PDB file of N, CA and C in Angstrom:
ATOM      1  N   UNK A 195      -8.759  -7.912  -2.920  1.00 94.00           N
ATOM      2  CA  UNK A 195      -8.937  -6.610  -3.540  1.00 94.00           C
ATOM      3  C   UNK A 195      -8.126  -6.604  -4.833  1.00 94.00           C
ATOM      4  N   UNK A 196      -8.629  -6.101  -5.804  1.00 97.00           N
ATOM      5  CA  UNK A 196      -8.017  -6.181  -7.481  1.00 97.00           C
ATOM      6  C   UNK A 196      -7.241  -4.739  -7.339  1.00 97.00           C
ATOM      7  N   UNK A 197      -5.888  -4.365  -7.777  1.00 98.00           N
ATOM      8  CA  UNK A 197      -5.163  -3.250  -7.477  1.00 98.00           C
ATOM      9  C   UNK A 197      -5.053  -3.037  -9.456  1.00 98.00           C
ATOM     10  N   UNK A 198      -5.004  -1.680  -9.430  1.00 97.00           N
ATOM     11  CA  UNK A 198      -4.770  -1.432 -11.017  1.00 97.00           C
ATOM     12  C   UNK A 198      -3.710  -0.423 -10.734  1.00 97.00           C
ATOM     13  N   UNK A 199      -2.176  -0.639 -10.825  1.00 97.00           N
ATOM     14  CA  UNK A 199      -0.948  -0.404 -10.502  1.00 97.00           C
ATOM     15  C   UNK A 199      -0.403   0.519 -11.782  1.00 97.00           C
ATOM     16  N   UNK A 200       0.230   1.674 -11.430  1.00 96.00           N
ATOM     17  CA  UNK A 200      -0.044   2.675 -12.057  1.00 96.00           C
ATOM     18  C   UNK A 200       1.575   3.307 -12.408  1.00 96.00           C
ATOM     19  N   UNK A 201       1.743   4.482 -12.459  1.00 93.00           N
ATOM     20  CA  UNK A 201       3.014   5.357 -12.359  1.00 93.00           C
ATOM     21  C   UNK A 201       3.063   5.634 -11.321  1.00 93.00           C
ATOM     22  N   UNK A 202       3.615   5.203  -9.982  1.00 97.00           N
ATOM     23  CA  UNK A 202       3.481   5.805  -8.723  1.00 97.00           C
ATOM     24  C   UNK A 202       1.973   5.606  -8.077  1.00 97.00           C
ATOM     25  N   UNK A 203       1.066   5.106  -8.363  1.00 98.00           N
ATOM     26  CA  UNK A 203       0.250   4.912  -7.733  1.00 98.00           C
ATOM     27  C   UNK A 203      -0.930   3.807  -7.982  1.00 98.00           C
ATOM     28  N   UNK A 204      -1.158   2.663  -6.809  1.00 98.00           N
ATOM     29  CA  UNK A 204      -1.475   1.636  -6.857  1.00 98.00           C
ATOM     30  C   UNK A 204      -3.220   1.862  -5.927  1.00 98.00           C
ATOM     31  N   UNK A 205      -4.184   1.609  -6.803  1.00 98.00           N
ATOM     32  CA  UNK A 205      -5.236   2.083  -6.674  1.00 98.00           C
ATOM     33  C   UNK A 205      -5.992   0.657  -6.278  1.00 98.00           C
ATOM     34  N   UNK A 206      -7.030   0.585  -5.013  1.00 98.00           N
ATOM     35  CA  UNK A 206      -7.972  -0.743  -4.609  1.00 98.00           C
ATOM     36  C   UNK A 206      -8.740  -0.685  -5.393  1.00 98.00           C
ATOM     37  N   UNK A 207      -9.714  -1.711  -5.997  1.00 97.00           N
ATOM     38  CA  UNK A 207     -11.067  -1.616  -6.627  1.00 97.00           C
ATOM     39  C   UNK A 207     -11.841  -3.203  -5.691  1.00 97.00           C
ATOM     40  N   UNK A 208     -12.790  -2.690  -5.518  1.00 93.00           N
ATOM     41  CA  UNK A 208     -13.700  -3.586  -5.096  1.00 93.00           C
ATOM     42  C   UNK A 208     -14.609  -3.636  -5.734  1.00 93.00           C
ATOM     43  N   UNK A 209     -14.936  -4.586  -6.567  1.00 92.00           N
ATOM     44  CA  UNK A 209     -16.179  -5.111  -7.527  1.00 92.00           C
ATOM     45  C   UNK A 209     -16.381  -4.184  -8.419  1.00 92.00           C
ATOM     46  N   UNK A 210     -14.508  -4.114  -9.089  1.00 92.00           N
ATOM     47  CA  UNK A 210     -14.625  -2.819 -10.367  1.00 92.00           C
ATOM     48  C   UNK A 210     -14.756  -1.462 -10.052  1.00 92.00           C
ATOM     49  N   UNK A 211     -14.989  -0.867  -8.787  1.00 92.00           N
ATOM     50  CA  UNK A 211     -15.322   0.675  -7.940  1.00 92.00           C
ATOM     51  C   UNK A 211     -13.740   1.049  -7.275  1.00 92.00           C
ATOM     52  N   UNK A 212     -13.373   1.785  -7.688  1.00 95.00           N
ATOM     53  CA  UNK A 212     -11.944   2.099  -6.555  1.00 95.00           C
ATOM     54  C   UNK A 212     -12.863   2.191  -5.276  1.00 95.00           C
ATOM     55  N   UNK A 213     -11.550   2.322  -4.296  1.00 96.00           N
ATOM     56  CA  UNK A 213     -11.775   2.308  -2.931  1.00 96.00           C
ATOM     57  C   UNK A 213     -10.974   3.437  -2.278  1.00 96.00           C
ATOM     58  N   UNK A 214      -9.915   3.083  -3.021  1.00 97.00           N
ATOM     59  CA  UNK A 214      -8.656   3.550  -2.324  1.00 97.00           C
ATOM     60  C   UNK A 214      -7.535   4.024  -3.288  1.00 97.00           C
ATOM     61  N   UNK A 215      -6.309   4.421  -2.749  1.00 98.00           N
ATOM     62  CA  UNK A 215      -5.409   4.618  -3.340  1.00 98.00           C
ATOM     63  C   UNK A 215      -4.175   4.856  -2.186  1.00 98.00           C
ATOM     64  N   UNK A 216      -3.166   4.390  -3.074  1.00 98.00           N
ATOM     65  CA  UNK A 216      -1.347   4.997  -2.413  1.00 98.00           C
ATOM     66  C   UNK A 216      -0.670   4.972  -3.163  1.00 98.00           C
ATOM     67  N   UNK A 217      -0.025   6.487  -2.992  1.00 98.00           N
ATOM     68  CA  UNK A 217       0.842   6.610  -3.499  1.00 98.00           C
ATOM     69  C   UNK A 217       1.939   6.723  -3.271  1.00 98.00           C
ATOM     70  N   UNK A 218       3.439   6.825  -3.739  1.00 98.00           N
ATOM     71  CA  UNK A 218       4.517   5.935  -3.789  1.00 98.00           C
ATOM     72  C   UNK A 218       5.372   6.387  -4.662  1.00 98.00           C
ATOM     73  N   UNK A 219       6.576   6.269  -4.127  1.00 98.00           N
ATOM     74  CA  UNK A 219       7.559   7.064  -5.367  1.00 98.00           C
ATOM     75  C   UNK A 219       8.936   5.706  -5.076  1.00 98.00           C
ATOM     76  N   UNK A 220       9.634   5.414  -5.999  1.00 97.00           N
ATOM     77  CA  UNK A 220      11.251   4.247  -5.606  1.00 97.00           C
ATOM     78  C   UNK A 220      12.190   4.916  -6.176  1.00 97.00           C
ATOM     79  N   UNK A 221      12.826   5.018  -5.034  1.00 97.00           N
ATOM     80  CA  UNK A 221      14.559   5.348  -5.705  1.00 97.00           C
ATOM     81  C   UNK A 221      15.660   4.590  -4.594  1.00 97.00           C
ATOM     82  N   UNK A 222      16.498   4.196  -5.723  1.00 97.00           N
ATOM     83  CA  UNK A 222      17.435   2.936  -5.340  1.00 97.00           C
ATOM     84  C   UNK A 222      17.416   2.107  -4.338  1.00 97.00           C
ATOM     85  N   UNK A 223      16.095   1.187  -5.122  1.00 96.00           N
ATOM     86  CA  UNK A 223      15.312  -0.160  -4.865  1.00 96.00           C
ATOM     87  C   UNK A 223      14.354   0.336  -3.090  1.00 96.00           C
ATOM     88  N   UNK A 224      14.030   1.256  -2.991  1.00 98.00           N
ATOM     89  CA  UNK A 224      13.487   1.821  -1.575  1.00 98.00           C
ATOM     90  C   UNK A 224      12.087   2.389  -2.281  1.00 98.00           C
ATOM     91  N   UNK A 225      10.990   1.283  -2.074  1.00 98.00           N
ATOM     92  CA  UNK A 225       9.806   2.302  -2.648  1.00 98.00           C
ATOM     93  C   UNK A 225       9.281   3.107  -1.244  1.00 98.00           C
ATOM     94  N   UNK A 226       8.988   4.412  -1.312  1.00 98.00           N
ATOM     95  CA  UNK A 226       8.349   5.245  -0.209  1.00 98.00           C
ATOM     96  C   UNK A 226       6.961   5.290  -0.465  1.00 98.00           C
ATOM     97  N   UNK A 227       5.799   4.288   0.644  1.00 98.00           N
ATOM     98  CA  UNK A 227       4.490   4.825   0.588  1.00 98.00           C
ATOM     99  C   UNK A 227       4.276   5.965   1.332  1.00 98.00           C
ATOM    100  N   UNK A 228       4.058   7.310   0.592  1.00 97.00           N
ATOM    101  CA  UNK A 228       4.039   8.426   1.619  1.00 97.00           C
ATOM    102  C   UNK A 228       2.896   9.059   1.544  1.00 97.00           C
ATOM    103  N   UNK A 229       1.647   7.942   0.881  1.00 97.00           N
ATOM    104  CA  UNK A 229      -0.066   8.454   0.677  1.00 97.00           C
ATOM    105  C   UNK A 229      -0.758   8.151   0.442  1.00 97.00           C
ATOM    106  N   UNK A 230      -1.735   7.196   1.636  1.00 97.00           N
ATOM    107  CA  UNK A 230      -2.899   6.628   1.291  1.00 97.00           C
ATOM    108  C   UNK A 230      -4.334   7.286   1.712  1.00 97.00           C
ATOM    109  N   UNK A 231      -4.647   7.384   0.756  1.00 97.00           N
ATOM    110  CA  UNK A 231      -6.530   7.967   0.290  1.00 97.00           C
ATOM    111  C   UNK A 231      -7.373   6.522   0.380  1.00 97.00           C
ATOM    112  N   UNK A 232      -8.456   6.780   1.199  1.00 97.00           N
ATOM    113  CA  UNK A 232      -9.589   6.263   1.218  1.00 97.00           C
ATOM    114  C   UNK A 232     -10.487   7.252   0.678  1.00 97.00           C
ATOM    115  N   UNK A 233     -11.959   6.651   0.116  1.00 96.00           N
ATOM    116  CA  UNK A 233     -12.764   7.846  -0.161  1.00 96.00           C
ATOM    117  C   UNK A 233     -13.695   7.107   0.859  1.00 96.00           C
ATOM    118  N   UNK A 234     -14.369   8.818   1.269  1.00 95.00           N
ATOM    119  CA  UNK A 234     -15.000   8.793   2.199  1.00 95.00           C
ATOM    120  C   UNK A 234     -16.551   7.621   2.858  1.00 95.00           C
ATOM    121  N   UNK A 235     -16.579   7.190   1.377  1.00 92.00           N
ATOM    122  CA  UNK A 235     -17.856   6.145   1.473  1.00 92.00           C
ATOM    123  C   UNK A 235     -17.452   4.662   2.043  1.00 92.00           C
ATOM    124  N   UNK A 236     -15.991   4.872   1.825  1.00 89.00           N
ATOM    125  CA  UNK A 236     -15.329   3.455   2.320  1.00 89.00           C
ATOM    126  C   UNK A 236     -14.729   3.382   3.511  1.00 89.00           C
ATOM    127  N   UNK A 237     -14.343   4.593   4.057  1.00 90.00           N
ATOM    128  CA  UNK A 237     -14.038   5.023   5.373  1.00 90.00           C
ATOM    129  C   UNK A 237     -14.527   3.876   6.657  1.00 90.00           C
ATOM    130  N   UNK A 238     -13.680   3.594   7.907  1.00 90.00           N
ATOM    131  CA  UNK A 238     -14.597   3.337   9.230  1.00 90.00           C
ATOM    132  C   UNK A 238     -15.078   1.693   8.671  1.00 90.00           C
ATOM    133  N   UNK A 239     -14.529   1.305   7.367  1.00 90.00           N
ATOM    134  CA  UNK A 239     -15.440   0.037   6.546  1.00 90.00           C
ATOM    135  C   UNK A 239     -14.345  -1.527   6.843  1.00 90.00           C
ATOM    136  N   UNK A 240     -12.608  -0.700   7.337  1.00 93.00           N
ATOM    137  CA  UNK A 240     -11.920  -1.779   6.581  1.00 93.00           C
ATOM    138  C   UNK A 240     -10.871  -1.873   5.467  1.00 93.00           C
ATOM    139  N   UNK A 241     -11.827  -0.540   4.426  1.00 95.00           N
ATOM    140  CA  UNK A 241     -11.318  -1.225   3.261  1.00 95.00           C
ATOM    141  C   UNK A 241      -9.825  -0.177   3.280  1.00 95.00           C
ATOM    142  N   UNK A 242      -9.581   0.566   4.180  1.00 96.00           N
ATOM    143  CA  UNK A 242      -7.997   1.073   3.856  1.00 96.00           C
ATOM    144  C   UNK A 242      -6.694   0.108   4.496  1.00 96.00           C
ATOM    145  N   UNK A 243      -7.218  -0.621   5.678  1.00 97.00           N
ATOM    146  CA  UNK A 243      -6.183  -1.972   6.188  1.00 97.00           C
ATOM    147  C   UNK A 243      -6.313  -3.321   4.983  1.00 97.00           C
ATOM    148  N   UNK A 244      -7.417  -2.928   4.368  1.00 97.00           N
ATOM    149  CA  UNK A 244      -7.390  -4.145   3.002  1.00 97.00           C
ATOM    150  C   UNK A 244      -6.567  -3.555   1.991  1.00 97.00           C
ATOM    151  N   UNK A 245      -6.242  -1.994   1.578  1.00 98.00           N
ATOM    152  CA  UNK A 245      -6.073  -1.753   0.522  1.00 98.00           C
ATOM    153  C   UNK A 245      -4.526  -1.742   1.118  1.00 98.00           C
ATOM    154  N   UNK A 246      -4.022  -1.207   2.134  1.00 98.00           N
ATOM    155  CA  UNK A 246      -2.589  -1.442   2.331  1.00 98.00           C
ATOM    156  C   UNK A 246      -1.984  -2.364   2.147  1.00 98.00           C
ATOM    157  N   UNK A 247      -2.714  -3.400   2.930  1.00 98.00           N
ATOM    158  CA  UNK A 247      -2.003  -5.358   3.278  1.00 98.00           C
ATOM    159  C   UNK A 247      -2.241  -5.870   1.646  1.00 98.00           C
ATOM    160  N   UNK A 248      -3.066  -5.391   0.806  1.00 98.00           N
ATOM    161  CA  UNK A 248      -3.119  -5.434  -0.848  1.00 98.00           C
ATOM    162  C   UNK A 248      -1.829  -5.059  -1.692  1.00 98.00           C
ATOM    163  N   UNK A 249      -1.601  -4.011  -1.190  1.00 98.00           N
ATOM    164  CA  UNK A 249       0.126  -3.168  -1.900  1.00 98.00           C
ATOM    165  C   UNK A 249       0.775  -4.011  -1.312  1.00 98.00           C
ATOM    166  N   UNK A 250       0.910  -3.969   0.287  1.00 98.00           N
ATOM    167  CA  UNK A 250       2.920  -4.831   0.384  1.00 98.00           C
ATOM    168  C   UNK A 250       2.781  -5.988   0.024  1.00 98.00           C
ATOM    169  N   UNK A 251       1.532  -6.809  -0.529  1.00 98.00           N
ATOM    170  CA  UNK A 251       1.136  -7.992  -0.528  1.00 98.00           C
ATOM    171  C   UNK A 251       2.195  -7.958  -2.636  1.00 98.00           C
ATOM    172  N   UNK A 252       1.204  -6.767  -3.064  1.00 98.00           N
ATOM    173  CA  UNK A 252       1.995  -7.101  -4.137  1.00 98.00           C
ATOM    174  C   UNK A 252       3.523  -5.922  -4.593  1.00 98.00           C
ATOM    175  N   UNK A 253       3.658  -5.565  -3.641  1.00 98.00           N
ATOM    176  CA  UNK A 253       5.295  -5.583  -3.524  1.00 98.00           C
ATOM    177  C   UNK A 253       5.743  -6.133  -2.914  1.00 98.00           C
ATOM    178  N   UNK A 254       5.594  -7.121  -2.377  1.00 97.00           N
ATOM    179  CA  UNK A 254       6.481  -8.132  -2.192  1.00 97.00           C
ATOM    180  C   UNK A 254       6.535  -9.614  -3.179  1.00 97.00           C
ATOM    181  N   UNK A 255       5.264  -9.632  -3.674  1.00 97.00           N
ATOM    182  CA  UNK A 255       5.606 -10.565  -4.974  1.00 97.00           C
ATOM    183  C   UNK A 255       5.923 -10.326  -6.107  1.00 97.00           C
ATOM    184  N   UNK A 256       5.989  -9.394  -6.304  1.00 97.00           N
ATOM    185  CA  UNK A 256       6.267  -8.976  -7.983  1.00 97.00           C
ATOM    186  C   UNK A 256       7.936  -7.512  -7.460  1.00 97.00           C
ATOM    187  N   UNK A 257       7.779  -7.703  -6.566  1.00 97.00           N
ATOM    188  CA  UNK A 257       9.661  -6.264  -6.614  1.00 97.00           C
ATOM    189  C   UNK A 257      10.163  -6.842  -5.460  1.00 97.00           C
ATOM    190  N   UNK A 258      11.808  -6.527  -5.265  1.00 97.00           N
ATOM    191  CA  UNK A 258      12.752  -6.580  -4.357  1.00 97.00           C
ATOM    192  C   UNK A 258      12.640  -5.299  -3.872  1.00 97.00           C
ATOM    193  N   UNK A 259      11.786  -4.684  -3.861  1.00 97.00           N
ATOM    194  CA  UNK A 259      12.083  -3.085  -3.174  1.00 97.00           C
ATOM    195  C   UNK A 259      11.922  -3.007  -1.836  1.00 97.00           C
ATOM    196  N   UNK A 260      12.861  -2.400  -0.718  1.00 98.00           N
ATOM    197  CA  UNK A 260      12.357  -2.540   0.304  1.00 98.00           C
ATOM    198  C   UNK A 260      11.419  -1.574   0.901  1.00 98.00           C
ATOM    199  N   UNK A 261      10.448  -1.378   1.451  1.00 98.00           N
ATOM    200  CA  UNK A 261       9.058  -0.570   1.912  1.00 98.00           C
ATOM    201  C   UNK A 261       9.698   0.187   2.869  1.00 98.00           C
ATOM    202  N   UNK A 262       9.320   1.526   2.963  1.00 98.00           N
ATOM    203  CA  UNK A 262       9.076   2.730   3.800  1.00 98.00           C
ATOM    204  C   UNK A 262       7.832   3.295   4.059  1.00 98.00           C
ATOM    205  N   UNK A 263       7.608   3.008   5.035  1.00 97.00           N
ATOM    206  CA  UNK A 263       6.073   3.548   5.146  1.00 97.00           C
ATOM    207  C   UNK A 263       6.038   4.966   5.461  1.00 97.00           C
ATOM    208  N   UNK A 264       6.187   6.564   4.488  1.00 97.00           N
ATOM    209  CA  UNK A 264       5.582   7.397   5.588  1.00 97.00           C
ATOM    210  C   UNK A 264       4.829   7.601   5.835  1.00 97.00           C
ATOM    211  N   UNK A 265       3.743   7.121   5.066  1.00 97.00           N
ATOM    212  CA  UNK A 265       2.309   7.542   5.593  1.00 97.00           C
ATOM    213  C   UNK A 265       2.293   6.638   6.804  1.00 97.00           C
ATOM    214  N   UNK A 266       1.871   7.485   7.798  1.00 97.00           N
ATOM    215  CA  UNK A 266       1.783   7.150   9.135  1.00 97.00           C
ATOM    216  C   UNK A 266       0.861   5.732   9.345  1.00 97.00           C
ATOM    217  N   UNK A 267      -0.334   5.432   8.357  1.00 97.00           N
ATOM    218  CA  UNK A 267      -1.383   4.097   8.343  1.00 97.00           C
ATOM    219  C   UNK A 267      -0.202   3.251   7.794  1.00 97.00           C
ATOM    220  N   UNK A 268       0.627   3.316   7.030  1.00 98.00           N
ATOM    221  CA  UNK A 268       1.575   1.874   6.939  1.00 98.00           C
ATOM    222  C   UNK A 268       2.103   1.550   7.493  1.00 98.00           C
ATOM    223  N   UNK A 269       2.754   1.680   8.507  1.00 97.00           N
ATOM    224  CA  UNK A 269       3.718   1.392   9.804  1.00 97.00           C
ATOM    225  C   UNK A 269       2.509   1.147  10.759  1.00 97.00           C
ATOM    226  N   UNK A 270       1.461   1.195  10.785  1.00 97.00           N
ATOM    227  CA  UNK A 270       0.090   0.875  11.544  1.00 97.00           C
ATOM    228  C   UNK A 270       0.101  -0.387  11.079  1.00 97.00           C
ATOM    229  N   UNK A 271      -0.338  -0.871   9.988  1.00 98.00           N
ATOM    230  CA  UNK A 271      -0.722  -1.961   9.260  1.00 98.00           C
ATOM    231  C   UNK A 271       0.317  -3.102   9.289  1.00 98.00           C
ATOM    232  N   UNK A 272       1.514  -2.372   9.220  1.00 97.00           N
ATOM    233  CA  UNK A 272       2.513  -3.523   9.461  1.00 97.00           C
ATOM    234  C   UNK A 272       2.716  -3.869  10.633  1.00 97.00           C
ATOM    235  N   UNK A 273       2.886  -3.229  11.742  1.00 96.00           N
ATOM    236  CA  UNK A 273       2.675  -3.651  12.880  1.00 96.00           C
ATOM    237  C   UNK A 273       1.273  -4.497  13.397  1.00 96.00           C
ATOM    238  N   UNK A 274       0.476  -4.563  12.552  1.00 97.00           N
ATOM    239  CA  UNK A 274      -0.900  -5.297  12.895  1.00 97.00           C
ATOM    240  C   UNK A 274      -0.506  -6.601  11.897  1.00 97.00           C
ATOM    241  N   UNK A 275      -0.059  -6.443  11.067  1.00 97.00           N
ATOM    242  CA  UNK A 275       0.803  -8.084  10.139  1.00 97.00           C
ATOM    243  C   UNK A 275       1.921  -7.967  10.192  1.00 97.00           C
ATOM    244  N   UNK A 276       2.282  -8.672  10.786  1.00 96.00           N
ATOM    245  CA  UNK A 276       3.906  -8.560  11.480  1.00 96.00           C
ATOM    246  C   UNK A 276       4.590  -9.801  10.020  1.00 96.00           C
ATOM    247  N   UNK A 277       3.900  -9.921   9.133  1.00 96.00           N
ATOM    248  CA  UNK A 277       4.208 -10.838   8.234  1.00 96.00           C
ATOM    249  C   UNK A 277       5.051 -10.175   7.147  1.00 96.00           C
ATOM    250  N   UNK A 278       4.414  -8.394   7.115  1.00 97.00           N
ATOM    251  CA  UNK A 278       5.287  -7.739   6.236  1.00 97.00           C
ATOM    252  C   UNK A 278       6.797  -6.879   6.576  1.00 97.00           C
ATOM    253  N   UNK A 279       6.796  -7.009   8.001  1.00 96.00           N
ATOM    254  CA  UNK A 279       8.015  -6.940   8.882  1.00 96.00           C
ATOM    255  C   UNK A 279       9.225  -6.736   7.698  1.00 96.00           C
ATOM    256  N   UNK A 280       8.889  -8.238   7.239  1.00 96.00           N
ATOM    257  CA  UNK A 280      10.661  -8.233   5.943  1.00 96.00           C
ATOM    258  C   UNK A 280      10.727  -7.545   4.845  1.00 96.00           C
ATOM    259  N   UNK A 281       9.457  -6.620   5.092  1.00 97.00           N
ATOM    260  CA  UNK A 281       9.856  -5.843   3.405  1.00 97.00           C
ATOM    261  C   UNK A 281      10.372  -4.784   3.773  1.00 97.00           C
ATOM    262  N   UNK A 282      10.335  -4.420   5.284  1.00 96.00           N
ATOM    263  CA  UNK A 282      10.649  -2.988   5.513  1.00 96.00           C
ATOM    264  C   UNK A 282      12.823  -3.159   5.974  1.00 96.00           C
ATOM    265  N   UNK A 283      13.057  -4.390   5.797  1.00 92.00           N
ATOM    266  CA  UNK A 283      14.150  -4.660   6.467  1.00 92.00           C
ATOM    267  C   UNK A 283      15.351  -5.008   4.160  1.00 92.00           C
ATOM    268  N   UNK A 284      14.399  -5.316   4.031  1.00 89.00           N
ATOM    269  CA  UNK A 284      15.319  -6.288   2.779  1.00 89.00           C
ATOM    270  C   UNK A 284      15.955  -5.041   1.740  1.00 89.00           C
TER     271      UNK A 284
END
């Protein structure tokens, strides 16, 4: 999924079309995802466990920030990739 990373908010596109979105606020090095939007055509599809595992994928390569999930689907997602476990700890 291609993410076009924003002021606080890191948006999915699939074949150039958003999908998705979360949004996200950091203060001292702690980014908080506290809001992810699917639109409704993408719903039930997938593409919001793609557009999450997409964000910690690129916060964890490009920032030292450590992840807070409040939106309740990120602490879902990480527990289903137990791979992003260390962003919520670092």
């Amino acid at each position: 999924m291609e993410l076009l990373v924003e002021d606080e908010r890191i948006t999915g596109l699939r074949d150039g079309v958003a999908v998705g979105w979360v949004d996200f606020e950091v203060t001292n090095g702690v980014a908080r995802l506290f809001h992810t939007e699917v639109l409704p055509t993408m719903r039930n599809t997938g593409a919001g466990t793609d557009l999450v595992v997409s964000v910690l994928e690129w916060f964890r390569d490009n920032t030292e920030y450590r992840i807070v999930g409040v939106c309740p689907f990120v602490p879902v997602v990480i527990r289903r990739h137990p791979e992003f476990e260390a962003l919520t700890t670092r």
